[in-house]
Amino acid sequence: MIMEALRGVLGAPPVPQGSWDREARFVSTAALRGTAEPPAEAAERLAVRLRAMPGIRRVDVRPNGFLVIGVATPGEIVDEVLAAPVAVRRSPAAVSPPPASSAAPWPDFPRTWDNPGFAVRYAYVRAGAVRRWARDLGVRVGAAARPELLDGPFDRAVLRVLAELPSRRESRDPGWAAYLERLAEVYHTAVERASPIPRGDEAPSEVHAARVRMGEAVRRVLGEGLAELGVAPPGKI
């Protein structure tokens, strides 16, 4: 898995860089940490190891020692999200519905797009509904999906936000609320513009299956983030 492999070389997860419209790139400051050698030399040493890894498209070394890493198949991030254990630090009691006095990040109402909390909760519910609808329409839900098929601009936008998860998990201030809002926004757009569900006379395809699986990863992350914020993931809206 590409993220775990990068962590193994760099010692910490890299951070996604740019929009990923054309290339999926990460940036790492690993060469600046805990070494007596000049950052540029440390970066070159790490770059040699990175370039030998499967799935790495290119590695550039910046004069300041930053590493910019291009990956060949960003869709592999979906499998990593789904394979990783859910890292919720709160106690089980913390994910029960918060009382009225709780400082939840968003109000329950209004349930409109003007309320970011509605968009986040709806994205969680929507991803589950998409899986059911896709299965009913003949998409091979649960089958091994091909990550290389997640190559359209709307798919890449979702992958770009999902790729932030490893570094956010290790951050002292993950910024869950803002992160979930961004993830929900790109997911809703992807469902509308790059449907995971066959439309009209369209036949079920492997692309649909890959997008459904990506939605499962989105739902997993939204559920984790909501639990971290002390908000119970909704069963329905």
mmCIF file with all atom_site columns, C-alpha atoms in Angstrom, residues 31 37-46:
data_model
loop_
_atom_site.group_PDB
_atom_site.id
_atom_site.type_symbol
_atom_site.label_atom_id
_atom_site.label_alt_id
_atom_site.label_comp_id
_atom_site.label_asym_id
_atom_site.label_entity_id
_atom_site.label_seq_id
_atom_site.pdbx_PDB_ins_code
_atom_site.Cartn_x
_atom_site.Cartn_y
_atom_site.Cartn_z
_atom_site.occupancy
_atom_site.B_iso_or_equiv
_atom_site.pdbx_formal_charge
_atom_site.auth_seq_id
_atom_site.auth_comp_id
_atom_site.auth_asym_id
_atom_site.auth_atom_id
_atom_site.pdbx_PDB_model_num
ATOM 1  C CA . ALA A 1 31 ? 15.002 15.280 5.186  1.00 0.00 ? 31 ALA A CA 1
ATOM 2  C CA . GLU A 1 37 ? 23.719 15.985 7.132  1.00 0.00 ? 37 GLU A CA 1
ATOM 3  C CA . PRO A 1 38 ? 22.603 18.949 4.996  1.00 0.00 ? 38 PRO A CA 1
ATOM 4  C CA . PRO A 1 39 ? 18.891 18.747 4.120  1.00 0.00 ? 39 PRO A CA 1
ATOM 5  C CA . ALA A 1 40 ? 19.529 18.576 0.365  1.00 0.00 ? 40 ALA A CA 1
ATOM 6  C CA . GLU A 1 41 ? 21.868 15.602 0.812  1.00 0.00 ? 41 GLU A CA 1
ATOM 7  C CA . ALA A 1 42 ? 19.447 13.826 3.142  1.00 0.00 ? 42 ALA A CA 1
ATOM 8  C CA . ALA A 1 43 ? 16.658 14.448 0.637  1.00 0.00 ? 43 ALA A CA 1
ATOM 9  C CA . GLU A 1 44 ? 18.715 12.982 -2.217 1.00 0.00 ? 44 GLU A CA 1
ATOM 10 C CA . ARG A 1 45 ? 19.382 9.880  -0.142 1.00 0.00 ? 45 ARG A CA 1
ATOM 11 C CA . LEU A 1 46 ? 15.688 9.424  0.574  1.00 0.00 ? 46 LEU A CA 1
#
